Short mmCIF file of C-alpha atoms (C1' of nucleotides) in Angstrom, two decimals:
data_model
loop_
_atom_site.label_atom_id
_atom_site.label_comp_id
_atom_site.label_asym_id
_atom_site.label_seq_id
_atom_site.Cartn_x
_atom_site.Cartn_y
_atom_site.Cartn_z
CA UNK A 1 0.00 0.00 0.00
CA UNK A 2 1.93 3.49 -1.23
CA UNK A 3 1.52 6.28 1.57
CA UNK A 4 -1.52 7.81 0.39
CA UNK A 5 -1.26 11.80 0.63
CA UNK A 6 -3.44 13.46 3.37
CA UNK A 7 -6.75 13.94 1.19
CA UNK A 8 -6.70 17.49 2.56
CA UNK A 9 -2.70 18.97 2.09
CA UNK A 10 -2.91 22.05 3.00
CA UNK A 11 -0.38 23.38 1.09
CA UNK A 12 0.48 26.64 2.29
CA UNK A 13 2.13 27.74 -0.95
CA UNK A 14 -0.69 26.24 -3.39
CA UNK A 15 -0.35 28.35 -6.16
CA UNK A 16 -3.50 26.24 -8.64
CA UNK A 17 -5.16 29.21 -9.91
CA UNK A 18 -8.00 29.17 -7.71
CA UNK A 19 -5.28 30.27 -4.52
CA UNK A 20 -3.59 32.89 -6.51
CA UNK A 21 -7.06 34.32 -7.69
CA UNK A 22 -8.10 34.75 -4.51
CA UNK A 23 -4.98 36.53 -3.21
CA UNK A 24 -5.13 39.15 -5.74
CA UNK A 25 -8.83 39.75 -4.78
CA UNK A 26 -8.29 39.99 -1.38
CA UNK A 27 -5.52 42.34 -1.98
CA UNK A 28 -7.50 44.19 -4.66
CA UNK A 29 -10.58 44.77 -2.17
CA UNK A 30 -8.06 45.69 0.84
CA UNK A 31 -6.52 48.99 -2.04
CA UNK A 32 -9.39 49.73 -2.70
CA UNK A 33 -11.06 50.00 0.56
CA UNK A 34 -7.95 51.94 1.78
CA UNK A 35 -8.07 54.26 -1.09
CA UNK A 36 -11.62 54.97 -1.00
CA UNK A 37 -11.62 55.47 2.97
CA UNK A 38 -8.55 57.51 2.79
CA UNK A 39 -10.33 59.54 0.71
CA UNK A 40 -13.75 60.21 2.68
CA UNK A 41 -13.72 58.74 5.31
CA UNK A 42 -14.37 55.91 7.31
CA UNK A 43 -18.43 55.80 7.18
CA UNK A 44 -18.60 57.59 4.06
CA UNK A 45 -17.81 54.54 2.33
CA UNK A 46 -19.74 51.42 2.30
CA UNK A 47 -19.31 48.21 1.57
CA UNK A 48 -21.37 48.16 -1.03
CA UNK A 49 -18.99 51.05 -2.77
CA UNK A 50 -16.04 49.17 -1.88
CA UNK A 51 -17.25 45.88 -3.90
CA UNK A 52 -18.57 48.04 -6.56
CA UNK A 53 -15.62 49.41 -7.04
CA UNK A 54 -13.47 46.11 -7.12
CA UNK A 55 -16.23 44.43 -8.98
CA UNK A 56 -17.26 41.85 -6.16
CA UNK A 57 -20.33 41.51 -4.63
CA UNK A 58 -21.02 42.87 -1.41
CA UNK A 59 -21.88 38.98 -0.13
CA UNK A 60 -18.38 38.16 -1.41
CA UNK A 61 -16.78 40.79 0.18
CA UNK A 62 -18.16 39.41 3.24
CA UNK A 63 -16.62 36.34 2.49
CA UNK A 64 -13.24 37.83 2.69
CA UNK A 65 -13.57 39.91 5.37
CA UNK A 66 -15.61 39.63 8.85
CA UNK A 67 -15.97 43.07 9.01
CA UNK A 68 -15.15 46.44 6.69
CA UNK A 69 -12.75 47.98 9.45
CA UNK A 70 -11.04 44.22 9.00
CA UNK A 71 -10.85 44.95 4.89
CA UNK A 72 -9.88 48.92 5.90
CA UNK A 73 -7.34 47.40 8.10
CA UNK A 74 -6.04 44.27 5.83
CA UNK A 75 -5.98 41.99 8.42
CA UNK A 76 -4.32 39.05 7.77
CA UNK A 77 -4.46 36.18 10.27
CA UNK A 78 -0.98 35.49 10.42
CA UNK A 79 -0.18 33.21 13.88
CA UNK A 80 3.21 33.52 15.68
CA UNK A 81 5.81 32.49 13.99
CA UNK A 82 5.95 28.39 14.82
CA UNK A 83 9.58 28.30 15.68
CA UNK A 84 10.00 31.27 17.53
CA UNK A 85 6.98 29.69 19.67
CA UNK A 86 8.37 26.69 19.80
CA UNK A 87 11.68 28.30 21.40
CA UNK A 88 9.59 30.43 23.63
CA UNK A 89 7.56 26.91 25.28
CA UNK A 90 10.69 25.45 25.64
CA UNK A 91 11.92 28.08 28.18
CA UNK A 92 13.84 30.06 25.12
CA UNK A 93 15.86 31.62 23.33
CA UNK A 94 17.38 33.37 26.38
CA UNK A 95 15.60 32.31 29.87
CA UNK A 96 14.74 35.52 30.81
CA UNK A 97 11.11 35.88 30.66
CA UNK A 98 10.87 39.85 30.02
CA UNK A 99 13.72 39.20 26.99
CA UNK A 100 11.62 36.41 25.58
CA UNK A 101 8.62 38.76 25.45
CA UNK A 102 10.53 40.54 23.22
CA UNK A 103 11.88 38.38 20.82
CA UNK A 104 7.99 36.93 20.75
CA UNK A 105 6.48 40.61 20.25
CA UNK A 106 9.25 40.92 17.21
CA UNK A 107 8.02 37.78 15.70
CA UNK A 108 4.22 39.42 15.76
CA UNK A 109 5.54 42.67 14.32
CA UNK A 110 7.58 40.90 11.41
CA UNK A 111 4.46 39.22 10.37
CA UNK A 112 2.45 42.12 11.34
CA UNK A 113 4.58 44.37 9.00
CA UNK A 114 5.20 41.87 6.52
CA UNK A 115 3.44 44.07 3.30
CA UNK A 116 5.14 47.28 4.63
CA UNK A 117 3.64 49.62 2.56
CA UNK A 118 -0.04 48.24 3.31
CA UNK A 119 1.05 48.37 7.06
CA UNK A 120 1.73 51.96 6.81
CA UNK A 121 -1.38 52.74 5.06
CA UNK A 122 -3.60 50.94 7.47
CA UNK A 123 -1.41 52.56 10.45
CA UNK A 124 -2.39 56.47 8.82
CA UNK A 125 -5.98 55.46 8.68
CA UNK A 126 -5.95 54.39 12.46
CA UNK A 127 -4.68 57.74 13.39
CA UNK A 128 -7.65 59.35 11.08
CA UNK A 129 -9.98 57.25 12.56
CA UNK A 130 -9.75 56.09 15.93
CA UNK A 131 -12.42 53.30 15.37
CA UNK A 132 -10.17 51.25 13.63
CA UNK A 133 -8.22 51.60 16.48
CA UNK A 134 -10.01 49.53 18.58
CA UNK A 135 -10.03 46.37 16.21
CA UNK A 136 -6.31 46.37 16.95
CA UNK A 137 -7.36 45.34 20.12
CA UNK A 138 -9.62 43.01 19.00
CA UNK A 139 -6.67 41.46 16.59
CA UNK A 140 -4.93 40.55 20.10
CA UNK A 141 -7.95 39.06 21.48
CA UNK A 142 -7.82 36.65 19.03
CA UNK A 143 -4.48 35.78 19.40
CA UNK A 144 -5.19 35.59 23.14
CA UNK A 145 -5.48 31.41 23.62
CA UNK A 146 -2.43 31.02 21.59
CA UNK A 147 -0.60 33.23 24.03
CA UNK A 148 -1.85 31.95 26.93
CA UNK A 149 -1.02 28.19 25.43
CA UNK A 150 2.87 29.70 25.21
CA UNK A 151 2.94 30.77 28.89
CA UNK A 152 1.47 27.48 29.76
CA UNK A 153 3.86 25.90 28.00
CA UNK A 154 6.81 27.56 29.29
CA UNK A 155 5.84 27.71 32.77
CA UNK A 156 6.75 24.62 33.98
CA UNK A 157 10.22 24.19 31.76
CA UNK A 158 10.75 27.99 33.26
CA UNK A 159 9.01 28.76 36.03
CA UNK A 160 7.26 32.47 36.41
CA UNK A 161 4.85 33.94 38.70
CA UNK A 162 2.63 36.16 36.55
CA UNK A 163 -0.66 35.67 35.20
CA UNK A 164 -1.28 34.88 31.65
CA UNK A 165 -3.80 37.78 31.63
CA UNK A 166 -0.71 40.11 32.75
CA UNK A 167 1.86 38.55 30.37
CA UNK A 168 -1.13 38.65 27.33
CA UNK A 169 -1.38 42.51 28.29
CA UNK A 170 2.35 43.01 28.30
CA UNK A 171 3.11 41.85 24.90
CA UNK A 172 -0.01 44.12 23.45
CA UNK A 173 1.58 46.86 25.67
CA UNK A 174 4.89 46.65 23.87
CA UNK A 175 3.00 45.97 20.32
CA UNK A 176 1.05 49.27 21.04
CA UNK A 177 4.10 51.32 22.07
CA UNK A 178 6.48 50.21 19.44
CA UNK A 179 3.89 50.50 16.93
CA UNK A 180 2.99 54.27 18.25
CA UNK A 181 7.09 54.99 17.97
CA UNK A 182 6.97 53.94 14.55
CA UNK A 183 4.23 56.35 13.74
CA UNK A 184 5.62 59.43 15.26
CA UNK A 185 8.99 58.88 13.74
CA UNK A 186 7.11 58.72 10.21
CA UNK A 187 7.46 55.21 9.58
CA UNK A 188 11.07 55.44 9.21
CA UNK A 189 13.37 52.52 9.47
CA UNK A 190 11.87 49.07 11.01
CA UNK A 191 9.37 48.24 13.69
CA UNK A 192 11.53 46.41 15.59
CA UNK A 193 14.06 49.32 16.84
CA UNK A 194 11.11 50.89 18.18
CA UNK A 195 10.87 48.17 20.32
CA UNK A 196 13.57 47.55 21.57
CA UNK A 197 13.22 50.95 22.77
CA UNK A 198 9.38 49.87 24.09
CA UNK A 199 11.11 47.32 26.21
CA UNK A 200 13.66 50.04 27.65
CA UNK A 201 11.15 52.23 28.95
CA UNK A 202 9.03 49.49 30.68
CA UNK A 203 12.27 48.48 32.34
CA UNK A 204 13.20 52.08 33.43
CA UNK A 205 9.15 52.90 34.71
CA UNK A 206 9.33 49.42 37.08
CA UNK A 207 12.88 50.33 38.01
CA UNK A 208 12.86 53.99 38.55
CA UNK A 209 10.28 52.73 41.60
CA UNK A 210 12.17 49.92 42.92
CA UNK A 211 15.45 52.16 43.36
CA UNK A 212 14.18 55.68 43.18
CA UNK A 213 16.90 58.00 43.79
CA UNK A 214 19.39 56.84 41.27
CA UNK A 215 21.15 55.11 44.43
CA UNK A 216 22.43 52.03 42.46
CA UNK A 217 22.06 48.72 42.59
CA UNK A 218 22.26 47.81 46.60
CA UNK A 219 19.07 49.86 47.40
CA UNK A 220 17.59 47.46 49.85
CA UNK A 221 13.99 48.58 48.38
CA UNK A 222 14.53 46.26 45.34
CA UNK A 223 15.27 43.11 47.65
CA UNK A 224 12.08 44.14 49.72
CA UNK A 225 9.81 44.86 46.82
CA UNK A 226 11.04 41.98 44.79
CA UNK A 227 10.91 39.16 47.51
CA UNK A 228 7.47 40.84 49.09
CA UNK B 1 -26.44 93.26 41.72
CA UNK B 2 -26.57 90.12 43.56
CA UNK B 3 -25.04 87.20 42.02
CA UNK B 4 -26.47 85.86 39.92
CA UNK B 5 -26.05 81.85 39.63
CA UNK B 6 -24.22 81.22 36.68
CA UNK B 7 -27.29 80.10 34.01
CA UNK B 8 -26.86 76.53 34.02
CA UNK B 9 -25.54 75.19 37.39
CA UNK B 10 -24.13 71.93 36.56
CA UNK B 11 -25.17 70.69 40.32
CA UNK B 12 -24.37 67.21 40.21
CA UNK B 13 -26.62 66.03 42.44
CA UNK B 14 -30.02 67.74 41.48
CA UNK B 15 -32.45 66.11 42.93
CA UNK B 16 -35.50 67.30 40.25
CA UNK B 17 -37.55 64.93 39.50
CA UNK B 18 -36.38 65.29 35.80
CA UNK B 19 -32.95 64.13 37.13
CA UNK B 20 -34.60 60.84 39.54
CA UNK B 21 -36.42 59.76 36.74
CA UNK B 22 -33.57 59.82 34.18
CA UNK B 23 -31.31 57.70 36.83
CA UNK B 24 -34.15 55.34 37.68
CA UNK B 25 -35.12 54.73 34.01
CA UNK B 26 -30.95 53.94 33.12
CA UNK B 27 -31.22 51.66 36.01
CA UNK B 28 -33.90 49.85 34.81
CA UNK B 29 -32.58 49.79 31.50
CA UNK B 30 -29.13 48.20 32.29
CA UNK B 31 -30.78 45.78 34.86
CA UNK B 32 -32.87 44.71 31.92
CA UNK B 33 -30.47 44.28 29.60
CA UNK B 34 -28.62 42.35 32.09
CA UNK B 35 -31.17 39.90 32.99
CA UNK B 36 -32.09 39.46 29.47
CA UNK B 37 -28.82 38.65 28.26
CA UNK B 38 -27.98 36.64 30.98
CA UNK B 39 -30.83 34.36 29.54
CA UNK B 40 -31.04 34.14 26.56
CA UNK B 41 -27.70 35.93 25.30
CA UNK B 42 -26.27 38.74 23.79
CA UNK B 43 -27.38 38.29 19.96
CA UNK B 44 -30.86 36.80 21.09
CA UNK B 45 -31.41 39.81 22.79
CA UNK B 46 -32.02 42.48 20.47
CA UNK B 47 -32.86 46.19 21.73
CA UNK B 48 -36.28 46.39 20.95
CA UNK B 49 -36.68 43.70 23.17
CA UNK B 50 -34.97 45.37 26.10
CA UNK B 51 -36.86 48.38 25.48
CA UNK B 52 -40.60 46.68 25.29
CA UNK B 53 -39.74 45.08 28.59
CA UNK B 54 -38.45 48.65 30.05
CA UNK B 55 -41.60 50.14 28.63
CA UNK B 56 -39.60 52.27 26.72
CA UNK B 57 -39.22 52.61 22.98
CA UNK B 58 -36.55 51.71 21.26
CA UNK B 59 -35.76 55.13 20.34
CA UNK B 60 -35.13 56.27 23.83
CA UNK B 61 -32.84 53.41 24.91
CA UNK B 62 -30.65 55.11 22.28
CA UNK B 63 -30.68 58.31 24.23
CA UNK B 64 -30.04 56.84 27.24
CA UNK B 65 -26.46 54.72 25.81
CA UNK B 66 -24.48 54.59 22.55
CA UNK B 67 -24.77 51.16 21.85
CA UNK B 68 -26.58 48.13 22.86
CA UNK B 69 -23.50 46.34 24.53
CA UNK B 70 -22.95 49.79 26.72
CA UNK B 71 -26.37 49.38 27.85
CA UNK B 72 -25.24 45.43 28.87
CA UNK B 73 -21.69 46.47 30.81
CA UNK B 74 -24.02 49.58 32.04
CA UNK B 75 -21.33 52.05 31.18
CA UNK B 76 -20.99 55.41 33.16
CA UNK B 77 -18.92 57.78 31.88
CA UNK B 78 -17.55 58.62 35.15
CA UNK B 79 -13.88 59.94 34.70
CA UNK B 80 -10.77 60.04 37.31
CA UNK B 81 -11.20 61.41 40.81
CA UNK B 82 -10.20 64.62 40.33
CA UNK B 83 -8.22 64.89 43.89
CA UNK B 84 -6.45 61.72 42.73
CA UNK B 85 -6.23 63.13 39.24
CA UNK B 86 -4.79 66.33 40.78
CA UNK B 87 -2.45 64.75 42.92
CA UNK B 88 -0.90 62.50 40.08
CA UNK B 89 -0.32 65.70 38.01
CA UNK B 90 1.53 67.23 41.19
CA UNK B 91 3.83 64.53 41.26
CA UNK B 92 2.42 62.66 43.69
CA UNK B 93 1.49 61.00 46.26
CA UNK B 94 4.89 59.29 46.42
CA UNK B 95 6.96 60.64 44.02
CA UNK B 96 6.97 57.09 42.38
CA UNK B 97 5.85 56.44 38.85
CA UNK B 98 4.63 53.20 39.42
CA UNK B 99 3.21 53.17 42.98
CA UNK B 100 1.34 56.57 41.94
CA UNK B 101 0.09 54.77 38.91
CA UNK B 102 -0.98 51.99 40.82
CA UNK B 103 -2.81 54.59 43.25
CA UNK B 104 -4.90 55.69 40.00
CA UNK B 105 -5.88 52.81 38.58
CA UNK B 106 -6.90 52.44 42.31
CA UNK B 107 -8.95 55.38 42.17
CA UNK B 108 -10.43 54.14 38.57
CA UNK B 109 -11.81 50.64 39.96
CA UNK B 110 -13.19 52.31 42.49
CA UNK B 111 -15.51 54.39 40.26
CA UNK B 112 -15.49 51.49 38.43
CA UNK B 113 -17.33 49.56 40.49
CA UNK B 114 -18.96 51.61 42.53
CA UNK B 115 -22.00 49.77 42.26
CA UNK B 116 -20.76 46.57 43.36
CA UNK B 117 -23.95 44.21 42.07
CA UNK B 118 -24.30 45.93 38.38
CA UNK B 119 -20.55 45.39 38.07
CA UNK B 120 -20.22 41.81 38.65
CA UNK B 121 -23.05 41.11 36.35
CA UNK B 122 -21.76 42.88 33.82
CA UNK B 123 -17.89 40.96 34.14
CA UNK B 124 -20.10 37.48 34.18
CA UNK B 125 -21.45 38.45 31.42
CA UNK B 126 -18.44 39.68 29.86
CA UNK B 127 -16.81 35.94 30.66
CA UNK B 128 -19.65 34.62 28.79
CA UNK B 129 -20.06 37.05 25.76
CA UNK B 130 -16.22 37.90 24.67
CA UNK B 131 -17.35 40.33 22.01
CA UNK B 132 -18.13 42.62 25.45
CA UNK B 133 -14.71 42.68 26.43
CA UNK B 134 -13.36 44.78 23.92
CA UNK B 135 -15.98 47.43 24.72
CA UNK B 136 -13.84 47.10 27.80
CA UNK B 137 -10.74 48.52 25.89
CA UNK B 138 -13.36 51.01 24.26
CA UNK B 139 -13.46 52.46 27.85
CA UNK B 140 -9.83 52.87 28.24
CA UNK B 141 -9.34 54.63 24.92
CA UNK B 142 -12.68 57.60 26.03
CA UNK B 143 -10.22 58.22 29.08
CA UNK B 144 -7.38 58.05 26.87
CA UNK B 145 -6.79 61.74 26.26
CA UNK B 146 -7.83 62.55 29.83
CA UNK B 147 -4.84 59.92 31.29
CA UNK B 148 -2.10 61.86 28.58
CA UNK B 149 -3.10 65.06 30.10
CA UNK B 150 -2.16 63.99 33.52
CA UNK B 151 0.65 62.64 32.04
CA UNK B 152 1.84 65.86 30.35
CA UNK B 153 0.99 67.28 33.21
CA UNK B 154 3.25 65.10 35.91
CA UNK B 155 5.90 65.39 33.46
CA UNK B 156 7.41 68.89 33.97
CA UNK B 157 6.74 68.25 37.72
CA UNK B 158 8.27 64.44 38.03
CA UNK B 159 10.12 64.07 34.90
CA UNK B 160 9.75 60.29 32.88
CA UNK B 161 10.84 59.07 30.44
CA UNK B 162 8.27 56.62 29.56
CA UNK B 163 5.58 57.86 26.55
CA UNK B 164 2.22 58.44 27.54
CA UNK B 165 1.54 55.63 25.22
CA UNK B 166 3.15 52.80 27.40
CA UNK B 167 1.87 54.04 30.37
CA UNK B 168 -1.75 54.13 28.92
CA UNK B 169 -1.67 50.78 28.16
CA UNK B 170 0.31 49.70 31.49
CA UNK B 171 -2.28 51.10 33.16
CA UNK B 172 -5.32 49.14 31.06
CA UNK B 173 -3.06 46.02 32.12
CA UNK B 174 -3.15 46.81 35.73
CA UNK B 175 -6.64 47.51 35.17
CA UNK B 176 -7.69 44.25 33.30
CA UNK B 177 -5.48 42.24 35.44
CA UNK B 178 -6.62 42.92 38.36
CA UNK B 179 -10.39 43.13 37.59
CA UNK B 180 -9.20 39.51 35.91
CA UNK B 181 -8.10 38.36 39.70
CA UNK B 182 -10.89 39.26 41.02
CA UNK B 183 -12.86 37.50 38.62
CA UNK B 184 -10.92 34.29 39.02
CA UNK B 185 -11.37 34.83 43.03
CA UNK B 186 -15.27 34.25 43.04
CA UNK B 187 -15.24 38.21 43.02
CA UNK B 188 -14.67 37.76 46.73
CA UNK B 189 -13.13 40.94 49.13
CA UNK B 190 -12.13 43.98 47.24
CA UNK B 191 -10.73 44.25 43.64
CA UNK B 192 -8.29 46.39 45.13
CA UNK B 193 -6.46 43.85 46.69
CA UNK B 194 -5.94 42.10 43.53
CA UNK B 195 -4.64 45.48 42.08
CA UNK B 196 -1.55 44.99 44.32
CA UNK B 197 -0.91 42.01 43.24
CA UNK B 198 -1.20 42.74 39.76
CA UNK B 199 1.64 45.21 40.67
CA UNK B 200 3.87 42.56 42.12
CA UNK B 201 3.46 40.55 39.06
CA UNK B 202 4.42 43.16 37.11
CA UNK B 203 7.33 44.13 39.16
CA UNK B 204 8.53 40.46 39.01
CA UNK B 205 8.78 40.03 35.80
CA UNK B 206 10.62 43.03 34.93
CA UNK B 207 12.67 42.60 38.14
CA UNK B 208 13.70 38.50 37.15
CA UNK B 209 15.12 40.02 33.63
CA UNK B 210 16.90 42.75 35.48
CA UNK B 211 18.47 40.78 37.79
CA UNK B 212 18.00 37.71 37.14
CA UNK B 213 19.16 34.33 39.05
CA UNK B 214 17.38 35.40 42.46
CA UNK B 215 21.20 36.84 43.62
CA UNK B 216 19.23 39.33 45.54
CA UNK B 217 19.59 43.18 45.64
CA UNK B 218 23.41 43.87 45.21
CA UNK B 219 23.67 42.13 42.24
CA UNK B 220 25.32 44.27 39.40
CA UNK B 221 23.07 43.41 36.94
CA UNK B 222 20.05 45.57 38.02
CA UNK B 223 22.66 48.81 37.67
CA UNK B 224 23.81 47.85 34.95
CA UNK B 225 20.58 47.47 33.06
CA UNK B 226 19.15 50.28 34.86
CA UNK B 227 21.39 52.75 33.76
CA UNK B 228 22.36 51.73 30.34
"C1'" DA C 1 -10.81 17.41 -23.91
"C1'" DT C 2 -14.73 16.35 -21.04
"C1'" DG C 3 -17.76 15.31 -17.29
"C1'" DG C 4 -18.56 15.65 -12.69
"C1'" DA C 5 -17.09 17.00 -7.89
"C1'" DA C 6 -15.59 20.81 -5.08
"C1'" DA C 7 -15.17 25.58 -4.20
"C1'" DA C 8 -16.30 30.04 -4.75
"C1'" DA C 9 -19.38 34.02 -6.44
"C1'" DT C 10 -23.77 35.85 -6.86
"C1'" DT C 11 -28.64 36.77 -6.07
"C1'" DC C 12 -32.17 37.50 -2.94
"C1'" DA C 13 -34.26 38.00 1.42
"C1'" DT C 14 -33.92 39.35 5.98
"C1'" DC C 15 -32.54 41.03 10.52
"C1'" DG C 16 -31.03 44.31 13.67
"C1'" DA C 17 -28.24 48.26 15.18
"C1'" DA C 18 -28.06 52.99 14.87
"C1'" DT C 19 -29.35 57.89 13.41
"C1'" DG C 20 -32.07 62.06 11.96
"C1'" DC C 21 -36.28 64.44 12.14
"C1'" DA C 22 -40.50 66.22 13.55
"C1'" DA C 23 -44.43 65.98 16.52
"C1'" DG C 24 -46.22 65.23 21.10
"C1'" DA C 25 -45.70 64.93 26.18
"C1'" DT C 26 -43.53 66.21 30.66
"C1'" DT C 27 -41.16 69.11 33.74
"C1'" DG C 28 -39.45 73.46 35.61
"C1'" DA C 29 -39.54 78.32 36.45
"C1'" DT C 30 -42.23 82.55 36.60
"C1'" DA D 1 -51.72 79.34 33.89
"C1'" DT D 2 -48.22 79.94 30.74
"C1'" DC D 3 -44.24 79.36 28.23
"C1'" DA D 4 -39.68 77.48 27.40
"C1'" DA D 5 -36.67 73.73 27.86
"C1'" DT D 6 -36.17 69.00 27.90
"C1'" DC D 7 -37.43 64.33 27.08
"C1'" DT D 8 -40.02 60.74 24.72
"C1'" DT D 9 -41.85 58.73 20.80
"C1'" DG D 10 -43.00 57.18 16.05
"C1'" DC D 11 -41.43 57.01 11.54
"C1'" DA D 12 -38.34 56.49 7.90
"C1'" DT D 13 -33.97 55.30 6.52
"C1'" DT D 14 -29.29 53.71 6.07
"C1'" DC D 15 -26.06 50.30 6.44
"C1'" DG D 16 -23.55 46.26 8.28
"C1'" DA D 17 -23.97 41.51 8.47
"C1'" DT D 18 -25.82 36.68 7.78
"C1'" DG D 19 -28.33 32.62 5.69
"C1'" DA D 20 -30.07 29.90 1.81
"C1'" DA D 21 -30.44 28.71 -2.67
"C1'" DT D 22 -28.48 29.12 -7.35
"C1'" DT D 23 -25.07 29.85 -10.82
"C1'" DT D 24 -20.37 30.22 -12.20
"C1'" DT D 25 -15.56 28.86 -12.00
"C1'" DT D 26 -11.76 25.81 -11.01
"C1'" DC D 27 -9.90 21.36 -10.42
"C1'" DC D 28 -8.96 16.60 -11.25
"C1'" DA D 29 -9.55 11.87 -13.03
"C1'" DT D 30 -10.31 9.41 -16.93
#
DNA sequence: ATGGAAAAATTCATCGAATGCAAGATTGAT
DNA sequence: ATCAATCTTGCATTCGATGAATTTTTCCAT
């Protein structure tokens, strides 16, 4: 009996017609969405005007997209990054839980980023309309079990203390910030600096209370604080 | 010329019976809501329904909230203590960023659930009906530009370094993670007491990066992080 | 290539949230 | 009692979103 091929290969890079089709149209109806919002506006522009205008039926555009702020935005439901996942569950790369955060949040930004030019765009029309804003947040809600799968994962091979609620809320606090960064310096250069920088100011916020007065690094607060 | 009251007193607790009535009926409303969703759920419950069982029309309900699902969580727009608010700008209570954070998210769960009943139906609910929760982060962003201004206002006072766009969302994870505690505690005692604890979490894990292999307080490390 | 299975697009109907407007009712001050 | 301000209501409408049934397109085996 020859190994018979899973009826249902899913093929990530299936590139029969009916795939490559459907990519363009999905990227056809996030443009043009983008354009026509950028343009007037958020609720100025209906879905029906949107599928007009990429010559799709509103019913199909529906079954693209849950939602027009999901078209406006171009979400694409891009997971973490399997091997950087799989380090992070095995107590990886580095041990240090606050460091692994980071090289997880970088991971979500790649992907996050990965059209850059359809990034920025989307990014502009969140500061135009702060609606879209809140699907961001809705974007890490759905990510949410996967997270909280990670820190169950790790937490045994690596032992931590903090909730998966608080750890969940820390990596969309670093997306957030490094994200904002990247705005205000006009998109220039990558995400991922920003971050970096993200990381550096979380640090200095806890630290700056743990030893206040710039007295160094035997301030007995920290031992008090940290073993409380 | 006596003085004359300015024209329209903003008195915040008139007691007109315009005033008792428009309280009583947004009572009844959210209590509705609640009950009915609690039944039956939050897309079998449409707001016609809640308003025939108010004995109110539909039209109304919409004068009384923005949305159906604010109705549900029973939103009230109630915004930061302003003694706490005006503290916090004056660089204090303590001088420390992160314990004077912690003392206004304080201040926000107490308005936040002032009414103790309402406010546990509404985070059941919210456990049940996840589409809820994000009117949760809906909240944060309304008080958004009201937490930058106390920011840019501590600033000159206390300098920081953090933006006011990490310490936004730090506090939304102090908020959410404690009112997440609480939750997972049976709402028993006070949610403040989980807000401390939220705080030690977050301490800890920025704390086990900085200095990390439990050496204790005179480790290098912490310095050398700190101050980089 | 061709016929038939699978997938996707379209048509059509429908629901419900949300808003604007104008007319009617209630309350508050004089 | 009167008049203005405020609140409620009914009505019409727009638009986002979903379900079901039908037609079109793609795919694959022969």
């Amino acid at each position: 009996m020859t190994l018979p091929v899973p009826a249902d290969a899913p093929d990530p890079d299936d590139v029969g017609l009916r795939e490559r089709k459907k990519r363009a149209r999905r990227a056809l109806l996030v443009d043009t969405a983008q354009r026509l919002v950028a343009d007037h506006g958020l609720d100025a522009v209906t879905v029906e005007l949107i599928g007009a205008e990429a010559g799709v039926s509103t019913r199909t555009f529906f079954n693209y997209f849950e939602s027009k702020d999901d078209a406006v935005l171009g979400v694409e439901d891009s997971g973490i990054d399997p091997a950087v996942a799989q380090a992070f569950s095995a107590g990886g790369p580095s041990g240090l839980l606050l460091t692994d955060l980071q090289v997880l949040v970088a991971a979500l930004l790649q992907r996050f980023a990965a059209n850059r030019e359809r990034t920025v765009r989307a990014l502009r029309l969140m500061e135009a309309e702060p609606r879209l804003l809140q699907r961001h947040l809705v974007w890490m809600d759905r990510h949410k079990s996967e997270l909280h799968a990670l820190f169950d994962g790790r937490r045994p091979v690596a032992p931590f203390s903090a909730d998966n609620e608080l750890l969940t809320m820390l990596v969309l606090t670093l997306v957030r910030t490094a994200i904002t960064a990247w705005e205000r310096s006009g998109y220039h250069g990558d995400v991922d600096a920003h971050l970096s920088e993200a990381v550096a100011q979380l640090i200095h916020v806890v630290a700056s209370d743990i030893a206040p007065s710039g007295v160094g690094p035997s301030d007995a607060t920290s031992a008090e604080r940290f073993h409380a």
